[in-house]
Amino acid sequence: MLEQGDEIILNLKIDARYYPGELPLATFVLKGREPDHEVLIIGHGQEQGANDNASGSAVIMESLRALNSLIASGRLPRPKRSIRGLITNECYGTYGFAEAHPEIIKRTIAALNVDSVGQKQAKCRALLHVHLNPHANIHYSDTLLIHLLETVLKKADPYFAFKVSGFALIDNGISDPSYGVPSVAAGTPELHWHTTADTMENVDAAVLKNVTIVCAAFLYGIADGGEDFARHLAALVAGRHMHMMADFLANGIDRLYRSEETARAAILSSLRNGLAYRAERAEAELLSTRELVPDALLVSHGEWLEELRDLVRETARVQGEHLSRQARLLSLEEGLSLDDSPTESISEELVRADSIAPVRNFRGTPSFDSLPPNERKALSSPRWNSLFHVACFWADGRRSLAEVARLASLEMSSRPEPVVRFFELMAAHGLVTFKSIK
């Protein structure tokens, strides 16, 4: 019937329910010299596809096996920090592990999440997606993974393709600041994703090898990294963020030239806010490198960071001036004047949200699973809404709802008002509590 072009509609009734249970997970540790701290590589194993996610599970095991072999043979010294592999159940298995083993989560300084990383890219019409840490918990691990992909992997395979995106939920939900484990992720939805065609014939052994090398380097670098490694990372962090600011400037100038004169002042204000936000996040990522540095060397490392922070701030300042100059020149060419110091309009929702601070009654990304079925049925699930996820991560109980919405919108290049409405919805269902602030 399908071959003849007929439309087939199936009505299914699924007998399912929520109930307490157990999810079996596998974890294994390569002990460090000082095992008070760990680096984690994580991926889910309870999915049947060869790429999703047997490939990720294989990379986890092979990364630790290879490192252990190199250490046992004396070719690598045992790292300072331990390295843990965790094969979990996707998303909620990770949260369950975190809740069951808070002592492990507490000593984990960084994580790498691998999900569907072995496909034949051309055949599967796919490229590797790198999902960065949420900005509320920005971390040098973002820059380290990108650097290794650009150097180590692209050197081995110049045609390997990847793109960098913001936070999206996989097994990286523990990057929520309430858990505190920065978790950069690499994964690829592809042509055969979530189908029975996700088989070994679509997996590339060379890609698996190269991704494993990158993952092993990532893990060992952080596990054994000290002050020299932290200085190197900090320089890479500053360089990456200044490059992103240059891209932001180029796109901003393009927006100015394509804009109507009446919209130009508001666009300029938005671009200035975007530059300031990017400079703040760059500084936060720079500061994250301090965790690798012994206490005795923190002062000298701080001086190095201050030089890099000054460089980032100066870059943002110069680019802001350039944007203003371009806007004024455009207006002069049109014989018009430009109000160079406007403020973006503030909606009534944001005014209302400025007097309350949301306090979450849950950790991790939001869902409505805890609500009674009759309440949950009428609601649209936020399970895969990255804007709402990062907004929850910004909600620390001290920031106003307006500030949470502003930060989330800057992070995800979105409007802030949907965040306000979502938090009001969560409050109506008891998932968040609002407290008044001055």
Coordinates of C-alpha atoms in Angstrom, one line a residue:
M1 CA 0.0 0.0 0.0
L2 CA 2.8 2.4 0.8
E3 CA 4.5 1.6 -2.5
Q4 CA 1.3 2.5 -4.3
G5 CA 1.2 5.9 -2.5
D6 CA -1.7 5.1 -0.2
E7 CA -1.8 6.9 3.2
I8 CA -2.0 4.7 6.2
I9 CA -3.0 5.9 9.6
L10 CA -2.5 3.7 12.6
N11 CA -4.1 4.2 16.0
L12 CA -2.1 2.7 18.8
K13 CA -2.8 2.3 22.5
I14 CA 0.3 1.9 24.6
D15 CA -0.1 0.4 28.1
A16 CA 2.6 2.3 30.0
R17 CA 3.0 3.8 33.5
Y18 CA 5.5 5.5 35.7
Y19 CA 6.8 3.4 38.6
P20 CA 9.9 3.2 40.8
G21 CA 12.6 0.9 39.4
E22 CA 16.3 0.5 38.8
L23 CA 18.5 1.3 35.8
P24 CA 21.7 -0.8 35.7
L25 CA 24.8 1.3 34.8
A26 CA 28.4 0.4 34.2
T27 CA 31.3 2.5 35.7
F28 CA 35.0 1.9 35.8
V29 CA 37.9 4.1 37.0
L30 CA 41.5 4.6 36.0
K31 CA 43.1 5.7 39.4
G32 CA 45.1 8.8 39.5
R33 CA 48.0 9.6 41.9
E34 CA 45.7 11.9 43.9
P35 CA 42.2 10.4 43.4
D36 CA 40.4 13.2 45.3
H37 CA 39.4 14.6 41.9
E38 CA 38.1 12.9 38.8
V39 CA 37.5 13.5 35.1
L40 CA 34.5 11.8 33.6
I41 CA 33.6 10.4 30.2
I42 CA 30.0 9.5 29.9
G43 CA 27.5 8.1 27.4
H44 CA 24.4 6.0 27.3
G45 CA 24.4 2.3 26.5
Q46 CA 20.7 1.4 26.6
E47 CA 20.0 2.1 23.0
Q48 CA 20.3 -0.5 20.3
G49 CA 21.8 1.4 17.4
A50 CA 25.4 0.8 16.2
N51 CA 26.1 4.5 16.1
D52 CA 23.5 5.5 18.7
N53 CA 25.1 4.7 21.0
A54 CA 27.3 1.6 20.7
S55 CA 29.8 3.9 19.2
G56 CA 29.9 6.2 22.2
S57 CA 30.1 3.3 24.6
A58 CA 33.0 1.8 22.6
V59 CA 34.9 5.1 22.6
I60 CA 34.5 5.4 26.4
M61 CA 35.9 1.9 27.0
E62 CA 38.6 2.1 24.4
S63 CA 39.8 5.6 25.7
L64 CA 40.3 4.2 29.2
R65 CA 41.8 0.9 28.0
A66 CA 44.3 2.7 25.8
L67 CA 45.3 5.1 28.5
N68 CA 45.6 2.3 31.0
S69 CA 47.8 0.3 28.6
L70 CA 50.1 3.3 28.0
I71 CA 50.4 3.9 31.8
A72 CA 51.1 0.2 32.5
S73 CA 53.8 0.1 29.9
G74 CA 55.5 3.2 31.3
R75 CA 54.9 5.3 28.1
L76 CA 52.7 7.7 30.1
P77 CA 53.0 8.7 33.8
R78 CA 49.9 8.0 35.9
P79 CA 47.8 11.2 35.9
K80 CA 47.3 13.3 38.9
R81 CA 43.5 12.9 38.9
S82 CA 41.5 9.8 38.3
I83 CA 39.5 9.2 35.1
R84 CA 36.1 7.6 35.3
G85 CA 34.0 6.0 32.5
L86 CA 30.3 5.8 32.9
I87 CA 27.9 4.0 30.6
T88 CA 24.4 5.2 31.6
N89 CA 20.8 5.3 30.6
E90 CA 20.2 8.4 28.5
C91 CA 19.4 11.7 30.4
Y92 CA 17.5 10.4 33.4
G93 CA 20.0 7.6 34.1
T94 CA 22.6 10.3 34.5
Y95 CA 20.5 12.2 36.9
G96 CA 19.8 9.1 38.9
F97 CA 23.6 8.3 39.1
A98 CA 24.2 11.9 40.3
E99 CA 21.6 11.6 43.0
A100 CA 22.7 8.2 44.1
H101 CA 26.4 9.0 44.2
P102 CA 26.8 12.7 45.2
E103 CA 30.3 11.9 46.5
I104 CA 31.5 11.0 43.0
I105 CA 29.8 14.1 41.4
K106 CA 31.4 16.3 44.1
R107 CA 34.9 15.2 43.1
T108 CA 34.4 15.4 39.4
I109 CA 35.9 18.5 37.9
A110 CA 34.9 18.0 34.2
A111 CA 33.1 15.6 31.9
L112 CA 32.9 14.7 28.3
N113 CA 29.7 13.2 26.9
V114 CA 29.9 11.1 23.7
D115 CA 26.8 10.1 21.9
S116 CA 26.7 8.8 18.3
V117 CA 30.3 9.6 17.2
G118 CA 31.2 6.9 14.7
Q119 CA 29.2 7.4 11.6
K120 CA 30.4 7.5 8.0
Q121 CA 29.8 11.2 7.6
A122 CA 29.2 11.4 3.8
K123 CA 27.0 8.3 3.7
C124 CA 25.0 9.3 6.7
R125 CA 24.7 13.0 5.7
A126 CA 26.0 13.9 9.1
L127 CA 28.5 16.0 10.9
L128 CA 29.6 15.9 14.5
H129 CA 27.8 18.4 16.8
V130 CA 29.7 19.8 19.7
H131 CA 27.3 21.0 22.4
L132 CA 29.0 23.4 24.7
N133 CA 28.5 23.8 28.5
P134 CA 25.6 26.1 29.5
H135 CA 26.9 29.6 30.0
A136 CA 25.9 29.5 33.7
N137 CA 28.6 26.9 34.1
I138 CA 31.0 27.9 31.3
H139 CA 34.3 26.0 31.4
Y140 CA 37.6 25.6 29.6
S141 CA 36.6 22.1 28.6
D142 CA 34.7 23.7 25.7
T143 CA 37.8 25.3 24.3
L144 CA 39.9 22.2 24.9
L145 CA 37.6 19.9 22.9
I146 CA 37.3 22.3 20.0
H147 CA 41.0 22.7 19.9
L148 CA 41.6 19.0 19.8
L149 CA 39.1 18.5 17.1
E150 CA 40.6 21.3 15.0
T151 CA 44.2 20.1 15.5
V152 CA 44.4 16.4 16.3
L153 CA 41.4 15.1 14.4
K154 CA 41.5 17.4 11.4
K155 CA 45.1 16.6 11.0
A156 CA 44.3 12.9 10.8
D157 CA 41.2 13.4 8.6
P158 CA 41.1 16.9 6.9
Y159 CA 37.6 16.1 5.6
F160 CA 36.1 15.4 9.0
A161 CA 33.3 17.9 9.6
F162 CA 32.0 19.2 12.9
K163 CA 30.0 22.2 14.1
V164 CA 29.8 24.0 17.4
S165 CA 26.4 24.7 19.1
G166 CA 25.1 25.8 22.4
F167 CA 23.9 23.5 25.2
A168 CA 21.5 20.7 24.2
L169 CA 20.5 17.9 26.6
I170 CA 22.1 14.5 26.1
D171 CA 23.9 13.0 29.1
N172 CA 25.3 16.4 30.1
G173 CA 22.5 17.6 32.4
I174 CA 25.0 17.5 35.3
S175 CA 26.5 20.7 33.9
D176 CA 23.6 22.3 35.8
P177 CA 25.4 24.5 38.4
S178 CA 23.4 22.7 41.1
Y179 CA 25.3 19.6 40.3
G180 CA 28.4 21.5 39.2
V181 CA 30.1 19.2 36.7
P182 CA 31.0 21.1 33.5
S183 CA 30.0 18.7 30.7
V184 CA 30.9 19.4 27.0
A185 CA 29.2 17.0 24.6
A186 CA 29.8 15.5 21.2
G187 CA 27.0 13.8 19.3
T188 CA 25.5 13.3 15.8
P189 CA 21.9 12.8 14.8
E190 CA 22.2 11.4 11.3
L191 CA 20.2 9.8 8.5
H192 CA 19.6 6.5 10.2
W193 CA 19.1 8.0 13.7
H194 CA 16.5 6.0 15.8
T195 CA 15.8 3.5 13.1
T196 CA 16.6 -0.1 12.4
A197 CA 19.0 1.1 9.7
D198 CA 21.5 2.3 12.4
T199 CA 23.8 -0.7 11.8
M200 CA 27.5 -1.4 11.7
E201 CA 27.7 -0.9 8.0
N202 CA 27.2 2.8 8.6
V203 CA 30.0 3.1 11.2
D204 CA 33.5 4.1 10.2
A205 CA 36.4 2.4 12.1
A206 CA 38.8 5.3 11.2
V207 CA 36.4 7.9 12.7
L208 CA 36.0 5.8 15.8
K209 CA 39.8 5.6 16.2
N210 CA 40.3 9.4 15.7
V211 CA 37.5 10.3 18.0
T212 CA 38.9 8.0 20.7
I213 CA 42.3 9.6 20.4
V214 CA 40.7 13.1 20.9
C215 CA 38.7 11.8 23.9
A216 CA 41.8 10.2 25.5
A217 CA 43.8 13.4 25.0
F218 CA 41.0 15.4 26.5
L219 CA 40.7 13.1 29.5
Y220 CA 44.4 12.8 30.2
G221 CA 45.1 16.5 29.6
I222 CA 42.6 17.6 32.3
A223 CA 43.5 14.6 34.6
D224 CA 47.2 15.5 34.6
G225 CA 47.1 19.2 33.9
G226 CA 48.9 21.7 36.1
E227 CA 49.9 25.3 35.9
D228 CA 51.6 25.1 32.5
F229 CA 48.6 23.3 31.0
A230 CA 46.3 25.9 32.6
R231 CA 48.3 28.8 31.1
H232 CA 48.1 27.2 27.6
L233 CA 44.4 26.6 28.0
A234 CA 43.8 30.1 29.1
A235 CA 45.5 31.5 26.1
L236 CA 43.4 29.3 23.8
V237 CA 40.2 30.4 25.7
A238 CA 41.1 34.1 25.1
G239 CA 41.9 33.5 21.5
R240 CA 38.7 31.6 20.8
H241 CA 36.5 34.2 22.4
M242 CA 38.1 37.1 20.6
H243 CA 37.6 35.2 17.4
M244 CA 33.9 34.8 18.2
M245 CA 33.7 38.5 19.0
A246 CA 35.1 39.3 15.6
D247 CA 32.4 37.0 14.0
F248 CA 29.7 38.8 16.1
L249 CA 31.0 42.2 15.0
A250 CA 30.9 41.1 11.3
N251 CA 27.3 39.9 11.6
G252 CA 26.4 43.0 13.6
I253 CA 27.7 45.4 10.9
D254 CA 25.8 43.4 8.3
R255 CA 22.6 43.8 10.4
L256 CA 23.2 47.6 10.6
Y257 CA 23.7 47.9 6.9
R258 CA 20.5 45.9 6.2
S259 CA 18.4 47.7 8.8
E260 CA 15.8 50.5 8.4
E261 CA 17.0 53.7 9.9
T262 CA 14.2 53.6 12.5
A263 CA 15.5 50.3 13.8
R264 CA 19.2 51.1 13.8
A265 CA 19.4 52.5 17.3
A266 CA 17.8 49.5 18.9
I267 CA 20.0 47.1 16.9
L268 CA 23.1 49.0 18.0
S269 CA 22.0 48.8 21.7
S270 CA 21.3 45.0 21.3
L271 CA 24.7 44.5 19.7
R272 CA 26.5 46.4 22.5
N273 CA 24.7 44.3 25.1
G274 CA 25.8 41.2 23.1
L275 CA 29.4 42.3 23.1
A276 CA 29.4 43.0 26.8
Y277 CA 27.8 39.6 27.5
R278 CA 30.4 37.8 25.4
A279 CA 33.3 39.6 27.2
E280 CA 31.8 38.5 30.6
R281 CA 31.5 34.9 29.6
A282 CA 35.0 34.9 28.2
E283 CA 36.3 36.1 31.6
A284 CA 34.3 33.4 33.4
E285 CA 35.8 30.7 31.2
L286 CA 39.3 32.1 31.8
L287 CA 38.7 32.0 35.5
S288 CA 37.7 28.3 35.3
T289 CA 41.3 27.3 34.5
R290 CA 42.3 28.1 38.1
E291 CA 41.0 24.7 39.3
L292 CA 44.0 23.1 37.6
V293 CA 46.6 25.2 39.3
P294 CA 48.2 24.3 42.7
D295 CA 47.5 26.8 45.5
A296 CA 51.2 27.9 45.6
L297 CA 51.0 29.1 41.9
L298 CA 47.6 30.8 41.9
V299 CA 49.0 34.3 42.3
S300 CA 51.2 34.0 39.2
H301 CA 48.4 32.3 37.3
G302 CA 46.0 35.1 38.3
E303 CA 48.4 37.7 36.9
W304 CA 48.5 35.8 33.6
L305 CA 44.7 35.7 33.6
E306 CA 44.5 39.4 34.3
E307 CA 46.6 40.1 31.1
L308 CA 44.2 38.0 29.1
R309 CA 41.1 39.5 30.6
D310 CA 42.4 43.0 29.8
L311 CA 43.0 41.8 26.2
V312 CA 39.4 40.5 26.0
R313 CA 37.9 43.7 27.5
E314 CA 39.9 45.9 25.1
T315 CA 38.7 43.8 22.2
A316 CA 35.1 44.2 23.2
R317 CA 35.6 48.0 23.7
V318 CA 37.2 48.5 20.3
Q319 CA 34.5 46.5 18.6
G320 CA 31.8 48.4 20.4
E321 CA 33.3 51.7 19.2
H322 CA 33.5 50.3 15.7
L323 CA 29.9 49.4 15.7
S324 CA 28.9 52.9 16.9
R325 CA 31.1 54.5 14.2
Q326 CA 29.5 52.4 11.5
A327 CA 26.0 53.3 12.7
R328 CA 26.8 57.0 12.8
L329 CA 28.3 56.9 9.3
L330 CA 25.2 55.2 7.9
S331 CA 23.0 57.8 9.4
L332 CA 25.2 60.7 8.1
E333 CA 25.0 59.2 4.6
E334 CA 21.3 59.3 4.9
G335 CA 21.3 62.9 6.3
L336 CA 19.9 61.7 9.6
S337 CA 21.1 61.9 13.2
L338 CA 21.4 58.9 15.4
D339 CA 20.6 58.7 19.1
D340 CA 23.8 56.8 20.1
S341 CA 22.8 55.9 23.6
P342 CA 19.4 54.2 23.5
T343 CA 18.1 51.5 25.7
E344 CA 16.2 48.5 24.5
S345 CA 12.5 48.6 25.2
I346 CA 11.4 46.6 28.3
S347 CA 8.1 44.7 28.2
E348 CA 5.6 44.7 31.0
E349 CA 6.4 41.0 31.6
L350 CA 10.1 41.9 32.3
V351 CA 9.1 44.8 34.5
R352 CA 7.0 42.4 36.6
A353 CA 9.7 39.8 36.6
D354 CA 12.3 42.2 37.9
S355 CA 10.7 42.1 41.4
I356 CA 10.8 38.4 41.9
A357 CA 13.5 35.7 42.1
P358 CA 12.7 32.1 41.1
V359 CA 13.8 29.3 43.4
R360 CA 13.8 25.9 41.7
N361 CA 12.3 22.9 43.5
F362 CA 14.2 20.5 41.3
R363 CA 17.7 20.0 39.9
G364 CA 18.7 19.4 36.3
T365 CA 16.6 20.2 33.2
P366 CA 12.8 20.8 33.7
S367 CA 10.1 18.3 33.0
F368 CA 6.5 17.8 34.0
D369 CA 7.0 14.1 34.8
S370 CA 6.4 14.7 38.5
L371 CA 3.0 16.2 37.9
P372 CA -0.3 14.2 38.1
P373 CA -1.3 12.8 34.7
N374 CA -4.3 15.1 34.4
E375 CA -2.1 18.2 34.9
R376 CA 0.7 16.9 32.7
K377 CA -1.6 16.0 29.8
A378 CA -2.5 19.6 29.1
L379 CA 1.1 20.9 29.1
S380 CA 3.6 21.0 26.3
S381 CA 6.8 19.2 27.5
P382 CA 9.9 21.3 28.0
R383 CA 12.1 18.2 27.8
W384 CA 14.1 19.3 24.7
N385 CA 13.7 23.1 25.0
S386 CA 17.3 24.3 25.3
L387 CA 16.2 27.9 26.0
F388 CA 14.2 26.8 29.1
H389 CA 17.0 24.5 30.1
V390 CA 19.7 27.2 30.2
A391 CA 17.2 29.6 31.9
C392 CA 16.8 27.1 34.7
F393 CA 20.6 26.9 35.1
W394 CA 20.8 30.6 35.5
A395 CA 18.1 30.5 38.2
D396 CA 20.2 30.4 41.4
G397 CA 17.6 31.7 43.8
R398 CA 19.3 35.1 43.9
R399 CA 18.9 36.5 40.3
S400 CA 15.6 38.1 39.5
L401 CA 13.4 36.4 36.9
A402 CA 14.1 39.3 34.6
E403 CA 17.8 38.8 34.9
V404 CA 17.4 35.0 34.3
A405 CA 15.4 35.7 31.2
R406 CA 17.9 38.3 29.9
L407 CA 20.9 36.0 30.4
A408 CA 19.1 33.0 28.8
S409 CA 18.0 35.1 25.8
L410 CA 21.6 36.4 25.3
E411 CA 22.9 32.8 25.5
M412 CA 20.4 31.4 23.1
S413 CA 19.8 34.5 20.9
S414 CA 16.2 34.5 21.8
R415 CA 13.6 36.8 23.3
P416 CA 13.4 36.9 27.1
E417 CA 9.6 37.0 27.4
P418 CA 9.0 33.2 26.7
V419 CA 11.3 32.5 29.7
V420 CA 9.2 34.6 32.0
R421 CA 6.0 32.9 30.9
F422 CA 7.6 29.4 31.3
F423 CA 8.7 30.2 34.9
E424 CA 5.3 31.5 35.7
L425 CA 3.9 28.2 34.4
M426 CA 6.3 26.2 36.5
A427 CA 5.4 28.3 39.6
A428 CA 1.7 27.6 39.0
H429 CA 2.4 23.8 39.1
G430 CA 4.8 24.0 42.2
L431 CA 8.0 23.4 40.3
V432 CA 9.4 26.8 41.2
T433 CA 8.8 29.2 44.1
F434 CA 9.0 33.0 43.7
K435 CA 10.4 35.2 46.4
S436 CA 10.1 38.9 46.4
I437 CA 13.3 41.0 46.0
K438 CA 13.9 44.7 46.3

